[in-house]
PDB file of C-alpha atoms in Angstrom:
ATOM      1  CA  UNK U   1     -52.314  37.110  66.733  1.00  0.00           C
ATOM      2  CA  UNK U   2     -49.364  37.461  69.033  1.00  0.00           C
ATOM      3  CA  UNK U   3     -46.021  38.827  67.983  1.00  0.00           C
ATOM      4  CA  UNK U   4     -42.727  39.863  69.569  1.00  0.00           C
ATOM      5  CA  UNK U   5     -40.402  42.333  67.890  1.00  0.00           C
ATOM      6  CA  UNK U   6     -36.775  42.867  68.763  1.00  0.00           C
ATOM      7  CA  UNK U   7     -35.720  45.545  66.332  1.00  0.00           C
ATOM      8  CA  UNK U   8     -32.060  45.561  67.378  1.00  0.00           C
ATOM      9  CA  UNK U   9     -30.325  42.763  65.534  1.00  0.00           C
ATOM     10  CA  UNK U  10     -26.865  43.420  66.947  1.00  0.00           C
ATOM     11  CA  UNK U  11     -25.470  45.755  69.572  1.00  0.00           C
ATOM     12  CA  UNK U  12     -21.822  46.285  70.347  1.00  0.00           C
ATOM     13  CA  UNK U  13     -20.660  48.078  73.494  1.00  0.00           C
ATOM     14  CA  UNK U  14     -17.462  48.475  75.409  1.00  0.00           C
ATOM     15  CA  UNK U  15     -17.182  46.904  78.830  1.00  0.00           C
ATOM     16  CA  UNK U  16     -18.726  48.970  81.648  1.00  0.00           C
ATOM     17  CA  UNK U  17     -21.169  50.707  79.348  1.00  0.00           C
ATOM     18  CA  UNK U  18     -24.869  50.435  80.054  1.00  0.00           C
ATOM     19  CA  UNK U  19     -26.979  48.862  77.331  1.00  0.00           C
ATOM     20  CA  UNK U  20     -30.714  48.495  76.781  1.00  0.00           C
ATOM     21  CA  UNK U  21     -32.288  45.768  74.709  1.00  0.00           C
ATOM     22  CA  UNK U  22     -35.696  46.615  73.313  1.00  0.00           C
ATOM     23  CA  UNK U  23     -38.713  44.332  73.135  1.00  0.00           C
ATOM     24  CA  UNK U  24     -42.112  45.265  71.753  1.00  0.00           C
ATOM     25  CA  UNK U  25     -44.983  42.818  71.860  1.00  0.00           C
ATOM     26  CA  UNK U  26     -48.434  42.502  70.331  1.00  0.00           C
ATOM     27  CA  UNK U  27     -51.400  40.672  71.783  1.00  0.00           C
ATOM     28  CA  UNK U  28     -55.116  41.287  72.181  1.00  0.00           C
ATOM     29  CA  UNK U  29     -55.250  39.264  75.357  1.00  0.00           C
ATOM     30  CA  UNK U  30     -55.433  41.099  78.636  1.00  0.00           C
ATOM     31  CA  UNK U  31     -53.599  38.403  80.537  1.00  0.00           C
ATOM     32  CA  UNK U  32     -50.199  37.432  79.235  1.00  0.00           C
ATOM     33  CA  UNK U  33     -46.667  36.749  80.358  1.00  0.00           C
ATOM     34  CA  UNK U  34     -43.374  38.094  79.098  1.00  0.00           C
ATOM     35  CA  UNK U  35     -39.996  36.440  79.350  1.00  0.00           C
ATOM     36  CA  UNK U  36     -36.355  37.103  78.652  1.00  0.00           C
ATOM     37  CA  UNK U  37     -33.907  34.327  77.827  1.00  0.00           C
ATOM     38  CA  UNK U  38     -30.156  34.493  77.357  1.00  0.00           C
ATOM     39  CA  UNK U  39     -28.286  32.328  74.853  1.00  0.00           C
ATOM     40  CA  UNK U  40     -24.517  32.498  75.496  1.00  0.00           C
ATOM     41  CA  UNK U  41     -22.005  31.343  72.875  1.00  0.00           C
ATOM     42  CA  UNK U  42     -22.225  27.819  74.289  1.00  0.00           C
ATOM     43  CA  UNK U  43     -25.745  27.669  72.844  1.00  0.00           C
ATOM     44  CA  UNK U  44     -28.056  26.801  75.704  1.00  0.00           C
ATOM     45  CA  UNK U  45     -31.076  28.938  76.569  1.00  0.00           C
ATOM     46  CA  UNK U  46     -31.108  30.377  80.051  1.00  0.00           C
ATOM     47  CA  UNK U  47     -34.243  31.774  81.641  1.00  0.00           C
ATOM     48  CA  UNK U  48     -33.790  35.294  83.058  1.00  0.00           C
ATOM     49  CA  UNK U  49     -37.177  36.672  84.049  1.00  0.00           C
ATOM     50  CA  UNK U  50     -40.944  36.242  83.781  1.00  0.00           C
ATOM     51  CA  UNK U  51     -43.453  39.054  84.111  1.00  0.00           C
ATOM     52  CA  UNK U  52     -47.248  38.953  84.059  1.00  0.00           C
ATOM     53  CA  UNK U  53     -49.379  41.626  82.443  1.00  0.00           C
ATOM     54  CA  UNK U  54     -50.794  42.854  85.729  1.00  0.00           C
ATOM     55  CA  UNK U  55     -47.466  43.666  87.286  1.00  0.00           C
ATOM     56  CA  UNK U  56     -45.879  46.754  85.813  1.00  0.00           C
ATOM     57  CA  UNK U  57     -43.333  47.221  88.538  1.00  0.00           C
ATOM     58  CA  UNK U  58     -39.802  47.438  87.277  1.00  0.00           C
ATOM     59  CA  UNK U  59     -37.508  44.707  88.457  1.00  0.00           C
ATOM     60  CA  UNK U  60     -33.848  44.794  89.293  1.00  0.00           C
ATOM     61  CA  UNK U  61     -31.577  41.835  89.769  1.00  0.00           C
ATOM     62  CA  UNK U  62     -27.977  42.832  90.273  1.00  0.00           C
ATOM     63  CA  UNK U  63     -26.797  44.533  87.084  1.00  0.00           C
ATOM     64  CA  UNK U  64     -29.960  43.523  85.241  1.00  0.00           C
ATOM     65  CA  UNK U  65     -33.172  45.521  85.215  1.00  0.00           C
ATOM     66  CA  UNK U  66     -36.404  45.269  83.301  1.00  0.00           C
ATOM     67  CA  UNK U  67     -38.840  48.025  82.384  1.00  0.00           C
ATOM     68  CA  UNK U  68     -42.370  46.876  81.570  1.00  0.00           C
ATOM     69  CA  UNK U  69     -44.705  49.494  80.069  1.00  0.00           C
ATOM     70  CA  UNK U  70     -48.142  48.365  78.933  1.00  0.00           C
ATOM     71  CA  UNK U  71     -48.862  51.775  77.431  1.00  0.00           C
ATOM     72  CA  UNK U  72     -46.164  51.197  74.819  1.00  0.00           C
ATOM     73  CA  UNK U  73     -46.336  47.370  74.814  1.00  0.00           C
ATOM     74  CA  UNK U  74     -42.688  47.197  75.682  1.00  0.00           C
ATOM     75  CA  UNK U  75     -40.588  45.056  78.002  1.00  0.00           C
ATOM     76  CA  UNK U  76     -37.053  46.406  77.784  1.00  0.00           C
ATOM     77  CA  UNK U  77     -33.985  44.906  79.386  1.00  0.00           C
ATOM     78  CA  UNK U  78     -31.072  46.983  80.659  1.00  0.00           C
ATOM     79  CA  UNK U  79     -27.647  45.737  81.634  1.00  0.00           C
ATOM     80  CA  UNK U  80     -25.717  48.179  83.782  1.00  0.00           C
ATOM     81  CA  UNK U  81     -21.927  48.229  83.668  1.00  0.00           C
ATOM     82  CA  UNK U  82     -21.787  45.521  81.030  1.00  0.00           C
ATOM     83  CA  UNK U  83     -19.182  42.782  81.176  1.00  0.00           C
ATOM     84  CA  UNK U  84     -17.674  40.505  78.562  1.00  0.00           C
ATOM     85  CA  UNK U  85     -19.621  37.588  80.065  1.00  0.00           C
ATOM     86  CA  UNK U  86     -22.821  39.364  79.086  1.00  0.00           C
ATOM     87  CA  UNK U  87     -22.034  38.716  75.428  1.00  0.00           C
ATOM     88  CA  UNK U  88     -24.875  36.554  74.155  1.00  0.00           C
ATOM     89  CA  UNK U  89     -28.046  36.504  72.129  1.00  0.00           C
ATOM     90  CA  UNK U  90     -30.995  37.690  74.154  1.00  0.00           C
ATOM     91  CA  UNK U  91     -34.536  36.646  73.346  1.00  0.00           C
ATOM     92  CA  UNK U  92     -37.768  38.223  74.464  1.00  0.00           C
ATOM     93  CA  UNK U  93     -40.816  35.946  74.467  1.00  0.00           C
ATOM     94  CA  UNK U  94     -44.554  36.078  75.085  1.00  0.00           C
ATOM     95  CA  UNK U  95     -47.188  33.591  76.190  1.00  0.00           C
ATOM     96  CA  UNK U  96     -50.892  34.199  76.703  1.00  0.00           C
ATOM     97  CA  UNK U  97     -52.892  32.961  79.630  1.00  0.00           C
ATOM     98  CA  UNK U  98     -55.902  31.810  77.707  1.00  0.00           C
ATOM     99  CA  UNK U  99     -54.053  29.526  75.374  1.00  0.00           C
ATOM    100  CA  UNK U 100     -54.188  25.841  76.177  1.00  0.00           C
ATOM    101  CA  UNK U 101     -50.688  25.322  74.955  1.00  0.00           C
ATOM    102  CA  UNK U 102     -48.872  28.060  76.863  1.00  0.00           C
ATOM    103  CA  UNK U 103     -46.441  28.109  73.970  1.00  0.00           C
ATOM    104  CA  UNK U 104     -43.712  30.716  73.923  1.00  0.00           C
ATOM    105  CA  UNK U 105     -43.629  33.136  71.016  1.00  0.00           C
ATOM    106  CA  UNK U 106     -40.116  34.420  70.531  1.00  0.00           C
ATOM    107  CA  UNK U 107     -38.662  37.534  69.043  1.00  0.00           C
ATOM    108  CA  UNK U 108     -35.784  37.200  66.611  1.00  0.00           C
ATOM    109  CA  UNK U 109     -33.218  37.957  69.260  1.00  0.00           C
ATOM    110  CA  UNK U 110     -30.571  40.625  69.829  1.00  0.00           C
ATOM    111  CA  UNK U 111     -26.900  39.741  69.654  1.00  0.00           C
ATOM    112  CA  UNK U 112     -25.001  41.679  72.300  1.00  0.00           C
ATOM    113  CA  UNK U 113     -21.247  41.892  71.949  1.00  0.00           C
ATOM    114  CA  UNK U 114     -19.375  43.389  74.877  1.00  0.00           C
ATOM    115  CA  UNK U 115     -15.826  44.343  73.962  1.00  0.00           C
ATOM    116  CA  UNK U 116     -13.104  44.428  76.623  1.00  0.00           C
TER     117      UNK U 116
ATOM    118  CA  UNK G   1     -30.898  22.739  82.351  1.00  0.00           C
ATOM    119  CA  UNK G   2     -29.983  19.299  83.644  1.00  0.00           C
ATOM    120  CA  UNK G   3     -33.641  18.243  83.638  1.00  0.00           C
ATOM    121  CA  UNK G   4     -34.071  18.368  79.839  1.00  0.00           C
ATOM    122  CA  UNK G   5     -31.715  16.272  77.743  1.00  0.00           C
ATOM    123  CA  UNK G   6     -31.515  16.127  73.962  1.00  0.00           C
ATOM    124  CA  UNK G   7     -29.939  13.338  71.963  1.00  0.00           C
ATOM    125  CA  UNK G   8     -27.881  13.645  69.795  1.00  0.00           C
ATOM    126  CA  UNK G   9     -26.056  16.972  70.123  1.00  0.00           C
ATOM    127  CA  UNK G  10     -24.769  16.995  66.557  1.00  0.00           C
ATOM    128  CA  UNK G  11     -25.734  15.137  63.413  1.00  0.00           C
ATOM    129  CA  UNK G  12     -25.021  15.309  59.710  1.00  0.00           C
ATOM    130  CA  UNK G  13     -27.560  13.724  57.381  1.00  0.00           C
ATOM    131  CA  UNK G  14     -27.693  13.212  53.668  1.00  0.00           C
ATOM    132  CA  UNK G  15     -30.739  14.441  51.811  1.00  0.00           C
ATOM    133  CA  UNK G  16     -33.473  11.848  52.009  1.00  0.00           C
ATOM    134  CA  UNK G  17     -32.215  10.121  55.133  1.00  0.00           C
ATOM    135  CA  UNK G  18     -34.365   9.818  58.210  1.00  0.00           C
ATOM    136  CA  UNK G  19     -33.605  10.348  61.858  1.00  0.00           C
ATOM    137  CA  UNK G  20     -35.208  10.830  65.248  1.00  0.00           C
ATOM    138  CA  UNK G  21     -34.267  13.386  67.864  1.00  0.00           C
ATOM    139  CA  UNK G  22     -34.991  12.441  71.438  1.00  0.00           C
ATOM    140  CA  UNK G  23     -35.948  14.829  74.207  1.00  0.00           C
ATOM    141  CA  UNK G  24     -36.069  13.429  77.714  1.00  0.00           C
ATOM    142  CA  UNK G  25     -37.136  15.244  80.868  1.00  0.00           C
ATOM    143  CA  UNK G  26     -37.085  14.092  84.440  1.00  0.00           C
ATOM    144  CA  UNK G  27     -39.065  16.881  86.108  1.00  0.00           C
ATOM    145  CA  UNK G  28     -42.572  15.552  85.399  1.00  0.00           C
ATOM    146  CA  UNK G  29     -43.432  18.438  83.075  1.00  0.00           C
ATOM    147  CA  UNK G  30     -46.795  18.202  81.359  1.00  0.00           C
ATOM    148  CA  UNK G  31     -45.970  20.277  78.302  1.00  0.00           C
ATOM    149  CA  UNK G  32     -43.166  19.677  75.831  1.00  0.00           C
ATOM    150  CA  UNK G  33     -42.154  21.550  72.703  1.00  0.00           C
ATOM    151  CA  UNK G  34     -39.843  21.293  69.731  1.00  0.00           C
ATOM    152  CA  UNK G  35     -38.431  24.515  68.296  1.00  0.00           C
ATOM    153  CA  UNK G  36     -35.995  25.220  65.509  1.00  0.00           C
ATOM    154  CA  UNK G  37     -33.619  28.151  65.580  1.00  0.00           C
ATOM    155  CA  UNK G  38     -32.437  29.747  62.363  1.00  0.00           C
ATOM    156  CA  UNK G  39     -30.353  32.906  61.888  1.00  0.00           C
ATOM    157  CA  UNK G  40     -32.466  36.032  61.990  1.00  0.00           C
ATOM    158  CA  UNK G  41     -35.659  34.118  62.725  1.00  0.00           C
ATOM    159  CA  UNK G  42     -35.519  33.400  66.416  1.00  0.00           C
ATOM    160  CA  UNK G  43     -37.102  30.194  67.651  1.00  0.00           C
ATOM    161  CA  UNK G  44     -40.076  28.820  65.782  1.00  0.00           C
ATOM    162  CA  UNK G  45     -42.388  26.161  67.146  1.00  0.00           C
ATOM    163  CA  UNK G  46     -42.505  22.912  65.183  1.00  0.00           C
ATOM    164  CA  UNK G  47     -44.764  20.667  67.269  1.00  0.00           C
ATOM    165  CA  UNK G  48     -45.844  20.485  70.861  1.00  0.00           C
ATOM    166  CA  UNK G  49     -47.514  18.176  73.341  1.00  0.00           C
ATOM    167  CA  UNK G  50     -49.712  18.993  76.295  1.00  0.00           C
ATOM    168  CA  UNK G  51     -49.624  15.493  77.702  1.00  0.00           C
ATOM    169  CA  UNK G  52     -48.783  11.866  77.160  1.00  0.00           C
ATOM    170  CA  UNK G  53     -50.289  10.569  73.946  1.00  0.00           C
ATOM    171  CA  UNK G  54     -51.224  14.004  72.570  1.00  0.00           C
ATOM    172  CA  UNK G  55     -49.382  16.112  70.023  1.00  0.00           C
ATOM    173  CA  UNK G  56     -50.225  19.134  67.896  1.00  0.00           C
ATOM    174  CA  UNK G  57     -48.729  21.199  65.103  1.00  0.00           C
ATOM    175  CA  UNK G  58     -46.929  24.436  65.725  1.00  0.00           C
ATOM    176  CA  UNK G  59     -45.869  27.174  63.372  1.00  0.00           C
ATOM    177  CA  UNK G  60     -43.590  25.169  61.055  1.00  0.00           C
ATOM    178  CA  UNK G  61     -44.626  21.489  61.210  1.00  0.00           C
ATOM    179  CA  UNK G  62     -44.083  20.423  57.596  1.00  0.00           C
ATOM    180  CA  UNK G  63     -41.510  17.677  57.146  1.00  0.00           C
ATOM    181  CA  UNK G  64     -41.577  16.647  60.811  1.00  0.00           C
ATOM    182  CA  UNK G  65     -43.504  14.182  62.914  1.00  0.00           C
ATOM    183  CA  UNK G  66     -43.587  13.742  66.672  1.00  0.00           C
ATOM    184  CA  UNK G  67     -44.655  11.240  69.263  1.00  0.00           C
ATOM    185  CA  UNK G  68     -45.100  11.278  73.007  1.00  0.00           C
ATOM    186  CA  UNK G  69     -45.766   7.748  74.099  1.00  0.00           C
ATOM    187  CA  UNK G  70     -44.327   8.376  77.543  1.00  0.00           C
ATOM    188  CA  UNK G  71     -44.689  11.564  79.553  1.00  0.00           C
ATOM    189  CA  UNK G  72     -40.970  12.021  79.935  1.00  0.00           C
ATOM    190  CA  UNK G  73     -40.028  11.619  76.264  1.00  0.00           C
ATOM    191  CA  UNK G  74     -40.857  13.707  73.201  1.00  0.00           C
ATOM    192  CA  UNK G  75     -39.500  12.473  69.880  1.00  0.00           C
ATOM    193  CA  UNK G  76     -39.048  14.546  66.735  1.00  0.00           C
ATOM    194  CA  UNK G  77     -38.760  12.638  63.482  1.00  0.00           C
ATOM    195  CA  UNK G  78     -37.547  13.633  60.061  1.00  0.00           C
ATOM    196  CA  UNK G  79     -38.742  11.048  57.555  1.00  0.00           C
ATOM    197  CA  UNK G  80     -36.868  12.401  54.539  1.00  0.00           C
ATOM    198  CA  UNK G  81     -34.400  15.110  55.462  1.00  0.00           C
ATOM    199  CA  UNK G  82     -33.999  18.167  53.262  1.00  0.00           C
ATOM    200  CA  UNK G  83     -31.292  20.859  53.287  1.00  0.00           C
ATOM    201  CA  UNK G  84     -33.957  23.347  54.472  1.00  0.00           C
ATOM    202  CA  UNK G  85     -34.089  21.392  57.714  1.00  0.00           C
ATOM    203  CA  UNK G  86     -30.524  22.322  58.544  1.00  0.00           C
ATOM    204  CA  UNK G  87     -30.985  24.104  61.842  1.00  0.00           C
ATOM    205  CA  UNK G  88     -30.470  24.003  65.580  1.00  0.00           C
ATOM    206  CA  UNK G  89     -33.302  22.176  67.290  1.00  0.00           C
ATOM    207  CA  UNK G  90     -34.353  22.863  70.843  1.00  0.00           C
ATOM    208  CA  UNK G  91     -36.646  20.892  73.050  1.00  0.00           C
ATOM    209  CA  UNK G  92     -38.417  22.605  75.921  1.00  0.00           C
ATOM    210  CA  UNK G  93     -40.508  21.373  78.809  1.00  0.00           C
ATOM    211  CA  UNK G  94     -42.709  23.178  81.294  1.00  0.00           C
ATOM    212  CA  UNK G  95     -45.396  22.710  83.862  1.00  0.00           C
ATOM    213  CA  UNK G  96     -48.999  23.540  83.118  1.00  0.00           C
ATOM    214  CA  UNK G  97     -49.659  27.285  83.408  1.00  0.00           C
ATOM    215  CA  UNK G  98     -47.536  30.281  82.617  1.00  0.00           C
ATOM    216  CA  UNK G  99     -44.327  29.129  84.162  1.00  0.00           C
ATOM    217  CA  UNK G 100     -40.993  29.359  82.439  1.00  0.00           C
ATOM    218  CA  UNK G 101     -39.904  26.711  79.985  1.00  0.00           C
ATOM    219  CA  UNK G 102     -36.736  24.709  80.504  1.00  0.00           C
ATOM    220  CA  UNK G 103     -34.689  24.052  77.410  1.00  0.00           C
ATOM    221  CA  UNK G 104     -32.403  21.277  76.356  1.00  0.00           C
ATOM    222  CA  UNK G 105     -28.911  22.067  75.143  1.00  0.00           C
ATOM    223  CA  UNK G 106     -29.883  21.921  71.478  1.00  0.00           C
ATOM    224  CA  UNK G 107     -29.138  19.636  68.540  1.00  0.00           C
ATOM    225  CA  UNK G 108     -27.211  21.001  65.593  1.00  0.00           C
ATOM    226  CA  UNK G 109     -28.427  19.221  62.470  1.00  0.00           C
ATOM    227  CA  UNK G 110     -26.867  19.631  59.049  1.00  0.00           C
ATOM    228  CA  UNK G 111     -28.495  18.139  55.968  1.00  0.00           C
ATOM    229  CA  UNK G 112     -26.200  17.907  52.953  1.00  0.00           C
TER     230      UNK G 112
END
């Protein structure tokens, strides 16, 4: 069975601090994909990144970076120099390649509050 | 995502009433999904469809039915609403394969 765990329920930081959101996944499949979505207070879900299981290179996009480590089954998300606009719920998700449905399995989310 | 539209955005139902949520997409996605989001539980899959005329149960299907008569529309029905179905419902659509899913803006449903 597949599972995604986001152990941090809520994180509060002060603007300009760096913050890392943890994501641990479980799957027996060798080919899978990992995602991060952002849900701002307005409620919509915004796609941030997709990573496949064969690409362990870290990725950086502006203030955002992702660290994928298969050895620890983790796909952590770091925001550098956080801003108030980063305040949102962040979801990590998993899908497996062999499944006919390609359904996303979500973690429970981490609420990030960035204080001015 | 402008390509996935949910109707309505808000609704209050009395216990026992029925309603249908509509998800419409204009990007020719093959796969469509209905999720519910509850505090502390993330998003859980209710039903999904891998193509026109086909539907299947997800993780929490009880109390819901779905139909996909046209490729662009995926309907979620509640035949007899219960307070436990108070939730935010999200529709998602994606292309075949491991691409990202595009989500609608959500429907906040309250059953009293």
